[in-house]
Amino acid sequence: MRAVEVLRRPWTAWAVLGLVALGGAVVALQPAARGPGVVVAPALAAALVLAGVALHRPAGARVWLVQAGVLAALSLGQVLDAGALLALRAASDGVTHAVAAAVVVLLAVRTGRRAGRADALEVGVIVGVLGLFAAQAAVLLATWSPTARAALMASTDVVLLASVLRMALTRRDARSVASWCCVAAACALLLHDVLRLVRGGPGSEGDVAGDGAGAAALVVGLGLLGAAQLHPSARRLLDAEHMAPARRRSTVVLGLLPLVLVPVGLRLVDLAFGGTGLPTWAHLVVGTGAAAAGVLRSWAALRSSEHLADHDPLTDLPNRRALARAHAEGPGGDGWALLLVDLDDFKDVNDAHGHDVGDLLLLGVRDRLLAAVGEHGVVARFGGDEFAVLVRPGAQDDVAEAVVTGLRHPLDVGDLVLRTSASVGLAPPAPGTSLAEQLTRADVALYAAKAAGRDVVRTYHPDQRAEVQHRYALSSQVRALLAGRSPSVGRLEVHYQPLVELATGEVVGAEALVRWRHPEHGLLAPDAFLGHVATSGLDAELDAAVLVDVLEQLGRWRDQRRRALPVSVNLTRTSLLDPGLPERVREALARAGVPGSQLHLEITEHEPLPDDERLLEVLRGLRALGAGVHLDDYGRGYTSLDYLQRFPVQVLKIDRSIVAGAGGTRLVAGLVAMSRTLRLDLLAEGVETQEQRTRLVEQGVRFGQGWLFSPALPAAEYADRVLGPGAAPAPPPDVPAPRLPLGDTAGRPRAAVPSVDVGGAVRPVEAPRG
């Protein structure tokens, strides 16, 4: 058993390859070793092939078993190379070359398949060429003459050469060791046959044992065949899917060329050896058929390439190039109207369910668009979730409304039912307007549709351009702001809104809220620029900037010996899916000298979070640092009870819409019951009236925040009003920070902290003495 395990190791094949190279060198340099070498080599190759088949059970094992039998016959023929047994040697030699050629050709046939499916024209060419070769081999073997055997050898070489060229031109996966060994073996045997023919001339097979180079080529070629089967990669060597070629049209057509030339090569061999093979008309018929098939395949490839150049590969709708052609060939008169259709929240579908589901959704959207447009226009896809529709003048309003209405209905995608909607920008017909200008106008209108709340149609108006220009300028400034390249765009400021215990008004922490101090527009609230941050892909950069600013501020308050309260920082989905986030937070905490317990991280529900082990590892890493995890805006967006089971959440923040809503009382009562079961703290957002506060306290909500207590305050004002003067002594470095109240569900005693009166007035509370 140990010997079997050793033979299965990949390095065993490499050891055999080393021995093969050494044997080839010995045979080439030592004349005395050539005779024994050409006898031992086929026998050893047969043994290695049988061992490989027994060990690895490869696909196409029968082919290799036949090859092993022929190799054994060749070895026997070399031993009995005398008298009446010459015929046996000649027959076994010819069959050996024929089977070797058939093996390589079989690899070429397999490369013409993809997952068990083959192109009909390719198969026709391969079958015709192999049939011609088999017929010529049969005729030559039937003559039993040295000239016929030499012609068979040359014919085999033609097929070997064509097969190797085809594999080199079309093979998708030629990187396995077994594959390379087979190709190298074919080349070595080809060299052996050429040298044998050159040495003996057209009418003789030559004496390979008397030629060092020829003998070495034979030994190396047969050894490579054995090593190929001994390597573990031989399991899939004849697997059709593994052998599938790159199906680019150019490589498919190019791969037919060597096969098309085989009939010509076989006819030339026949003429060179006295015309003992097939008649001329057989080569002419097969050659003409192969050439015709190659031309038809080229024509089909050209047609397919032309179609792909003008159509989207997923939906088969016209692309932008085809749309430009349709626009140029338009109805005349008033020209085309143009719709730009953009799916709302398509990225969330891809993130939550995967791109395969996203592609199926796009196919369903395509069908809805075609049904809505009908005979009134042309539907095209530009990429992603963006579609364009050219509409005949007069029908654009009806078509646009039909598109929006049609996409509101849920789509069945596999086992899922997905709700969709789309925003549509409409550029009215404008005679003489280019497609580029129409697209610009439709894009401007599309932005207006998204700004209006999505799932609507907006028609282009020149005044909308100013808003787009403002958006573009602001997006560029956002990039410069986060990169810190230009002071002229202003600076980010972090304000702190106190979090309080509703029953007592005591401040238990704060939420960090980012603002933009703009040189022209003043202090911008998050709603004015966070959308530009998201569309620019800068979520993670903004998260990092706010996090560093907050931790540095906490470090400064510590140096001022102010009271320590935790601060909550919002993290977007992009940051939470970054495996390196816990390490960067750890480094930032260390630089600021702040314990992890003073940092709380809030997960927003505005974006769906995947059921991903990577995300769970990030949250566990943050919890290991001592940071708390809060679930923000619960009750709005992608609310999921599964979040509470999967994620290490301590605090549930009730969205302001539930706090202010008429039906919020029953919802809050349900959340309170759930939080008690799950041992979570509840924090109500957007508390603005004393009535809301009283109701929340009566229902059992412990914490809250909102304008009733205090707006978000600049850092200095928050420190003076909430944290108080820096009089408290600094704790010894080896004493852990005390547990802070927010998130503590165990009922531990808390240190007294400042409290906030209704209306935002902050009053200090004395710490207990002793």
Tab-separated table of N, CA, C and O in Angstrom, residues 269-347:
chain	number	residue	atom	x	y	z
A	269	VAL	N	2.334	12.662	-49.537
A	269	VAL	CA	3.036	11.463	-49.052
A	269	VAL	C	2.821	10.302	-50.007
A	269	VAL	O	3.764	9.555	-50.349
A	270	ASP	N	1.591	10.132	-50.461
A	270	ASP	CA	1.280	9.037	-51.382
A	270	ASP	C	2.079	9.157	-52.669
A	270	ASP	O	2.626	8.167	-53.180
A	271	LEU	N	2.184	10.392	-53.198
A	271	LEU	CA	2.945	10.604	-54.429
A	271	LEU	C	4.436	10.371	-54.189
A	271	LEU	O	5.138	9.816	-55.038
A	272	ALA	N	4.953	10.792	-53.028
A	272	ALA	CA	6.377	10.640	-52.739
A	272	ALA	C	6.791	9.178	-52.623
A	272	ALA	O	7.939	8.819	-52.908
A	273	PHE	N	5.853	8.294	-52.231
A	273	PHE	CA	6.188	6.890	-52.037
A	273	PHE	C	5.593	6.001	-53.126
A	273	PHE	O	5.323	4.828	-52.906
A	274	GLY	N	5.360	6.564	-54.293
A	274	GLY	CA	5.007	5.743	-55.441
A	274	GLY	C	3.531	5.544	-55.666
A	274	GLY	O	3.142	4.681	-56.461
A	275	GLY	N	2.684	6.270	-55.014
A	275	GLY	CA	1.251	6.173	-55.271
A	275	GLY	C	0.647	4.857	-54.870
A	275	GLY	O	-0.227	4.324	-55.567
A	276	THR	N	1.077	4.290	-53.730
A	276	THR	CA	0.551	2.994	-53.287
A	276	THR	C	-0.682	3.118	-52.399
A	276	THR	O	-1.229	2.117	-51.957
A	277	GLY	N	-1.092	4.365	-52.114
A	277	GLY	CA	-2.216	4.567	-51.197
A	277	GLY	C	-3.526	4.707	-51.931
A	277	GLY	O	-3.812	4.008	-52.910
A	278	LEU	N	-4.355	5.650	-51.486
A	278	LEU	CA	-5.684	5.855	-52.041
A	278	LEU	C	-5.612	6.588	-53.371
A	278	LEU	O	-4.638	7.301	-53.650
A	279	PRO	N	-6.652	6.476	-54.197
A	279	PRO	CA	-6.677	7.216	-55.463
A	279	PRO	C	-6.814	8.723	-55.213
A	279	PRO	O	-7.255	9.171	-54.149
A	280	THR	N	-6.489	9.488	-56.250
A	280	THR	CA	-6.482	10.947	-56.124
A	280	THR	C	-7.860	11.488	-55.772
A	280	THR	O	-7.996	12.430	-54.980
A	281	TRP	N	-8.907	10.886	-56.373
A	281	TRP	CA	-10.246	11.445	-56.151
A	281	TRP	C	-10.656	11.385	-54.682
A	281	TRP	O	-11.413	12.241	-54.196
A	282	ALA	N	-10.157	10.382	-53.913
A	282	ALA	CA	-10.512	10.288	-52.491
A	282	ALA	C	-9.942	11.480	-51.721
A	282	ALA	O	-10.638	12.116	-50.907
A	283	HIS	N	-8.661	11.795	-52.001
A	283	HIS	CA	-8.063	12.970	-51.343
A	283	HIS	C	-8.764	14.248	-51.781
A	283	HIS	O	-8.971	15.168	-50.977
A	284	LEU	N	-9.142	14.309	-53.075
A	284	LEU	CA	-9.783	15.513	-53.593
A	284	LEU	C	-11.152	15.736	-52.954
A	284	LEU	O	-11.495	16.859	-52.564
A	285	VAL	N	-11.934	14.651	-52.815
A	285	VAL	CA	-13.271	14.786	-52.225
A	285	VAL	C	-13.182	15.234	-50.768
A	285	VAL	O	-13.863	16.178	-50.339
A	286	VAL	N	-12.343	14.560	-49.988
A	286	VAL	CA	-12.230	14.908	-48.568
A	286	VAL	C	-11.641	16.300	-48.405
A	286	VAL	O	-12.105	17.094	-47.579
A	287	GLY	N	-10.614	16.624	-49.211
A	287	GLY	CA	-10.001	17.952	-49.111
A	287	GLY	C	-10.983	19.059	-49.465
A	287	GLY	O	-11.044	20.089	-48.789
A	288	THR	N	-11.763	18.835	-50.539
A	288	THR	CA	-12.749	19.853	-50.933
A	288	THR	C	-13.823	20.012	-49.871
A	288	THR	O	-14.222	21.137	-49.532
A	289	GLY	N	-14.284	18.889	-49.316
A	289	GLY	CA	-15.295	18.974	-48.255
A	289	GLY	C	-14.775	19.685	-47.019
A	289	GLY	O	-15.484	20.499	-46.416
A	290	ALA	N	-13.516	19.377	-46.646
A	290	ALA	CA	-12.941	20.037	-45.474
A	290	ALA	C	-12.783	21.535	-45.709
A	290	ALA	O	-13.063	22.357	-44.831
A	291	ALA	N	-12.331	21.888	-46.907
A	291	ALA	CA	-12.173	23.306	-47.232
A	291	ALA	C	-13.526	24.021	-47.228
A	291	ALA	O	-13.662	25.143	-46.720
A	292	ALA	N	-14.555	23.358	-47.790
A	292	ALA	CA	-15.889	23.958	-47.799
A	292	ALA	C	-16.418	24.142	-46.383
A	292	ALA	O	-17.019	25.172	-46.051
A	293	ALA	N	-16.200	23.142	-45.539
A	293	ALA	CA	-16.633	23.265	-44.148
A	293	ALA	C	-15.898	24.400	-43.447
A	293	ALA	O	-16.486	25.144	-42.653
A	294	GLY	N	-14.606	24.553	-43.736
A	294	GLY	CA	-13.855	25.661	-43.149
A	294	GLY	C	-14.389	27.008	-43.578
A	294	GLY	O	-14.492	27.944	-42.779
A	295	VAL	N	-14.752	27.107	-44.877
A	295	VAL	CA	-15.314	28.371	-45.368
A	295	VAL	C	-16.661	28.652	-44.704
A	295	VAL	O	-16.939	29.785	-44.281
A	296	LEU	N	-17.509	27.620	-44.589
A	296	LEU	CA	-18.807	27.815	-43.938
A	296	LEU	C	-18.647	28.195	-42.476
A	296	LEU	O	-19.379	29.045	-41.952
A	297	ARG	N	-17.658	27.555	-41.807
A	297	ARG	CA	-17.422	27.881	-40.399
A	297	ARG	C	-16.930	29.318	-40.266
A	297	ARG	O	-17.314	30.030	-39.331
A	298	SER	N	-16.097	29.753	-41.189
A	298	SER	CA	-15.621	31.134	-41.174
A	298	SER	C	-16.774	32.101	-41.387
A	298	SER	O	-16.864	33.150	-40.728
A	299	TRP	N	-17.665	31.751	-42.311
A	299	TRP	CA	-18.817	32.618	-42.573
A	299	TRP	C	-19.721	32.699	-41.342
A	299	TRP	O	-20.189	33.780	-40.968
A	300	ALA	N	-19.952	31.540	-40.699
A	300	ALA	CA	-20.785	31.545	-39.489
A	300	ALA	C	-20.133	32.346	-38.370
A	300	ALA	O	-20.808	33.081	-37.633
A	301	ALA	N	-18.806	32.215	-38.239
A	301	ALA	CA	-18.098	32.980	-37.215
A	301	ALA	C	-18.185	34.477	-37.490
A	301	ALA	O	-18.347	35.282	-36.574
A	302	LEU	N	-18.094	34.849	-38.766
A	302	LEU	CA	-18.190	36.260	-39.127
A	302	LEU	C	-19.583	36.794	-38.811
A	302	LEU	O	-19.740	37.886	-38.258
A	303	ARG	N	-20.608	36.005	-39.160
A	303	ARG	CA	-21.982	36.427	-38.858
A	303	ARG	C	-22.178	36.588	-37.352
A	303	ARG	O	-22.790	37.568	-36.881
A	304	SER	N	-21.671	35.633	-36.594
A	304	SER	CA	-21.812	35.699	-35.143
A	304	SER	C	-21.073	36.892	-34.568
A	304	SER	O	-21.574	37.588	-33.677
A	305	SER	N	-19.871	37.157	-35.075
A	305	SER	CA	-19.095	38.296	-34.582
A	305	SER	C	-19.797	39.613	-34.904
A	305	SER	O	-19.818	40.541	-34.091
A	306	GLU	N	-20.377	39.699	-36.095
A	306	GLU	CA	-21.111	40.916	-36.459
A	306	GLU	C	-22.314	41.110	-35.532
A	306	GLU	O	-22.618	42.235	-35.122
A	307	HIS	N	-22.983	40.014	-35.197
A	307	HIS	CA	-24.138	40.128	-34.299
A	307	HIS	C	-23.689	40.571	-32.906
A	307	HIS	O	-24.317	41.449	-32.287
A	308	LEU	N	-22.608	39.972	-32.404
A	308	LEU	CA	-22.118	40.343	-31.079
A	308	LEU	C	-21.628	41.784	-31.031
A	308	LEU	O	-21.711	42.436	-29.987
A	309	ALA	N	-21.113	42.268	-32.147
A	309	ALA	CA	-20.639	43.649	-32.174
A	309	ALA	C	-21.775	44.636	-32.011
A	309	ALA	O	-21.561	45.777	-31.576
A	310	ASP	N	-23.004	44.229	-32.343
A	310	ASP	CA	-24.149	45.142	-32.299
A	310	ASP	C	-25.155	44.789	-31.217
A	310	ASP	O	-26.203	45.446	-31.129
A	311	HIS	N	-24.886	43.765	-30.401
A	311	HIS	CA	-25.879	43.330	-29.429
A	311	HIS	C	-25.224	43.065	-28.073
A	311	HIS	O	-24.046	42.692	-27.995
A	312	ASP	N	-26.019	43.241	-27.046
A	312	ASP	CA	-25.582	42.952	-25.690
A	312	ASP	C	-25.524	41.435	-25.495
A	312	ASP	O	-26.491	40.735	-25.833
A	313	PRO	N	-24.434	40.894	-24.961
A	313	PRO	CA	-24.309	39.431	-24.876
A	313	PRO	C	-25.292	38.780	-23.906
A	313	PRO	O	-25.639	37.621	-24.084
A	314	LEU	N	-25.751	39.489	-22.873
A	314	LEU	CA	-26.670	38.880	-21.907
A	314	LEU	C	-28.104	38.898	-22.409
A	314	LEU	O	-28.778	37.860	-22.455
A	315	THR	N	-28.593	40.067	-22.795
A	315	THR	CA	-30.005	40.210	-23.147
A	315	THR	C	-30.269	40.073	-24.635
A	315	THR	O	-31.428	39.972	-25.047
A	316	ASP	N	-29.233	40.092	-25.468
A	316	ASP	CA	-29.357	40.051	-26.924
A	316	ASP	C	-30.113	41.267	-27.465
A	316	ASP	O	-30.621	41.247	-28.587
A	317	LEU	N	-30.164	42.328	-26.680
A	317	LEU	CA	-30.738	43.587	-27.164
A	317	LEU	C	-29.670	44.370	-27.917
A	317	LEU	O	-28.465	44.165	-27.711
A	318	PRO	N	-30.063	45.290	-28.801
A	318	PRO	CA	-29.069	46.157	-29.445
A	318	PRO	C	-28.255	46.920	-28.400
A	318	PRO	O	-28.766	47.281	-27.336
A	319	ASN	N	-26.964	47.130	-28.716
A	319	ASN	CA	-26.137	47.932	-27.831
A	319	ASN	C	-26.089	49.373	-28.341
A	319	ASN	O	-26.844	49.760	-29.234
A	320	ARG	N	-25.168	50.150	-27.789
A	320	ARG	CA	-25.131	51.567	-28.160
A	320	ARG	C	-24.786	51.755	-29.629
A	320	ARG	O	-25.304	52.665	-30.285
A	321	ARG	N	-23.910	50.909	-30.146
A	321	ARG	CA	-23.544	51.022	-31.563
A	321	ARG	C	-24.766	50.798	-32.458
A	321	ARG	O	-25.002	51.552	-33.407
A	322	ALA	N	-25.544	49.743	-32.162
A	322	ALA	CA	-26.740	49.478	-32.954
A	322	ALA	C	-27.791	50.569	-32.755
A	322	ALA	O	-28.520	50.919	-33.692
A	323	LEU	N	-27.862	51.117	-31.535
A	323	LEU	CA	-28.822	52.193	-31.282
A	323	LEU	C	-28.469	53.433	-32.102
A	323	LEU	O	-29.356	54.128	-32.607
A	324	ALA	N	-27.168	53.715	-32.233
A	324	ALA	CA	-26.749	54.861	-33.046
A	324	ALA	C	-27.147	54.654	-34.504
A	324	ALA	O	-27.565	55.612	-35.187
A	325	ARG	N	-27.033	53.408	-34.986
A	325	ARG	CA	-27.440	53.141	-36.357
A	325	ARG	C	-28.947	53.327	-36.521
A	325	ARG	O	-29.421	53.905	-37.505
A	326	ALA	N	-29.725	52.836	-35.549
A	326	ALA	CA	-31.175	53.000	-35.618
A	326	ALA	C	-31.562	54.476	-35.538
A	326	ALA	O	-32.495	54.925	-36.217
A	327	HIS	N	-30.828	55.230	-34.719
A	327	HIS	CA	-31.115	56.668	-34.603
A	327	HIS	C	-30.834	57.373	-35.921
A	327	HIS	O	-31.594	58.252	-36.350
A	328	ALA	N	-29.743	56.973	-36.588
A	328	ALA	CA	-29.409	57.600	-37.871
A	328	ALA	C	-30.421	57.238	-38.953
A	328	ALA	O	-30.643	58.019	-39.886
A	329	GLU	N	-31.008	56.051	-38.836
A	329	GLU	CA	-32.016	55.625	-39.798
A	329	GLU	C	-33.422	55.915	-39.288
A	329	GLU	O	-34.365	55.191	-39.576
A	330	GLY	N	-33.558	56.964	-38.497
A	330	GLY	CA	-34.786	57.289	-37.792
A	330	GLY	C	-35.945	57.639	-38.688
A	330	GLY	O	-35.833	57.662	-39.916
A	331	PRO	N	-37.082	57.958	-38.055
A	331	PRO	CA	-38.303	58.187	-38.826
A	331	PRO	C	-38.329	59.505	-39.577
A	331	PRO	O	-39.241	59.740	-40.361
A	332	GLY	N	-37.321	60.365	-39.340
A	332	GLY	CA	-37.345	61.663	-40.013
A	332	GLY	C	-38.337	62.590	-39.336
A	332	GLY	O	-38.903	62.305	-38.282
A	333	GLY	N	-38.588	63.734	-39.930
A	333	GLY	CA	-39.531	64.682	-39.358
A	333	GLY	C	-39.071	65.161	-38.007
A	333	GLY	O	-38.006	65.768	-37.881
A	334	ASP	N	-39.842	64.874	-36.971
A	334	ASP	CA	-39.507	65.333	-35.623
A	334	ASP	C	-38.398	64.511	-34.974
A	334	ASP	O	-37.905	64.873	-33.910
A	335	GLY	N	-38.010	63.385	-35.585
A	335	GLY	CA	-36.958	62.557	-35.016
A	335	GLY	C	-37.468	61.681	-33.883
A	335	GLY	O	-38.651	61.638	-33.570
A	336	TRP	N	-36.517	60.974	-33.251
A	336	TRP	CA	-36.845	60.049	-32.170
A	336	TRP	C	-36.976	60.786	-30.835
A	336	TRP	O	-36.293	61.768	-30.579
A	337	ALA	N	-37.800	60.253	-29.963
A	337	ALA	CA	-37.699	60.552	-28.533
A	337	ALA	C	-36.813	59.474	-27.905
A	337	ALA	O	-36.669	58.381	-28.452
A	338	LEU	N	-36.205	59.793	-26.770
A	338	LEU	CA	-35.281	58.852	-26.140
A	338	LEU	C	-35.613	58.720	-24.660
A	338	LEU	O	-35.767	59.722	-23.954
A	339	LEU	N	-35.716	57.477	-24.210
A	339	LEU	CA	-35.912	57.176	-22.793
A	339	LEU	C	-34.642	56.524	-22.254
A	339	LEU	O	-34.082	55.629	-22.890
A	340	LEU	N	-34.209	56.955	-21.093
A	340	LEU	CA	-33.173	56.251	-20.337
A	340	LEU	C	-33.848	55.627	-19.133
A	340	LEU	O	-34.491	56.322	-18.330
A	341	VAL	N	-33.725	54.313	-19.007
A	341	VAL	CA	-34.387	53.558	-17.940
A	341	VAL	C	-33.315	52.993	-17.019
A	341	VAL	O	-32.408	52.281	-17.474
A	342	ASP	N	-33.411	53.322	-15.737
A	342	ASP	CA	-32.432	52.845	-14.760
A	342	ASP	C	-33.171	52.172	-13.615
A	342	ASP	O	-34.057	52.773	-13.001
A	343	LEU	N	-32.824	50.910	-13.343
A	343	LEU	CA	-33.486	50.182	-12.258
A	343	LEU	C	-33.091	50.767	-10.915
A	343	LEU	O	-31.925	51.113	-10.691
A	344	ASP	N	-34.060	50.849	-10.020
A	344	ASP	CA	-33.808	51.363	-8.678
A	344	ASP	C	-33.276	50.236	-7.788
A	344	ASP	O	-33.864	49.148	-7.729
A	345	ASP	N	-32.153	50.496	-7.131
A	345	ASP	CA	-31.583	49.557	-6.149
A	345	ASP	C	-31.196	48.210	-6.759
A	345	ASP	O	-31.254	47.168	-6.089
A	346	PHE	N	-30.780	48.212	-8.031
A	346	PHE	CA	-30.357	46.947	-8.642
A	346	PHE	C	-29.093	46.400	-7.974
A	346	PHE	O	-28.922	45.186	-7.848
A	347	LYS	N	-28.223	47.289	-7.531
A	347	LYS	CA	-27.001	46.844	-6.860
A	347	LYS	C	-27.322	46.011	-5.622
A	347	LYS	O	-26.620	45.049	-5.309
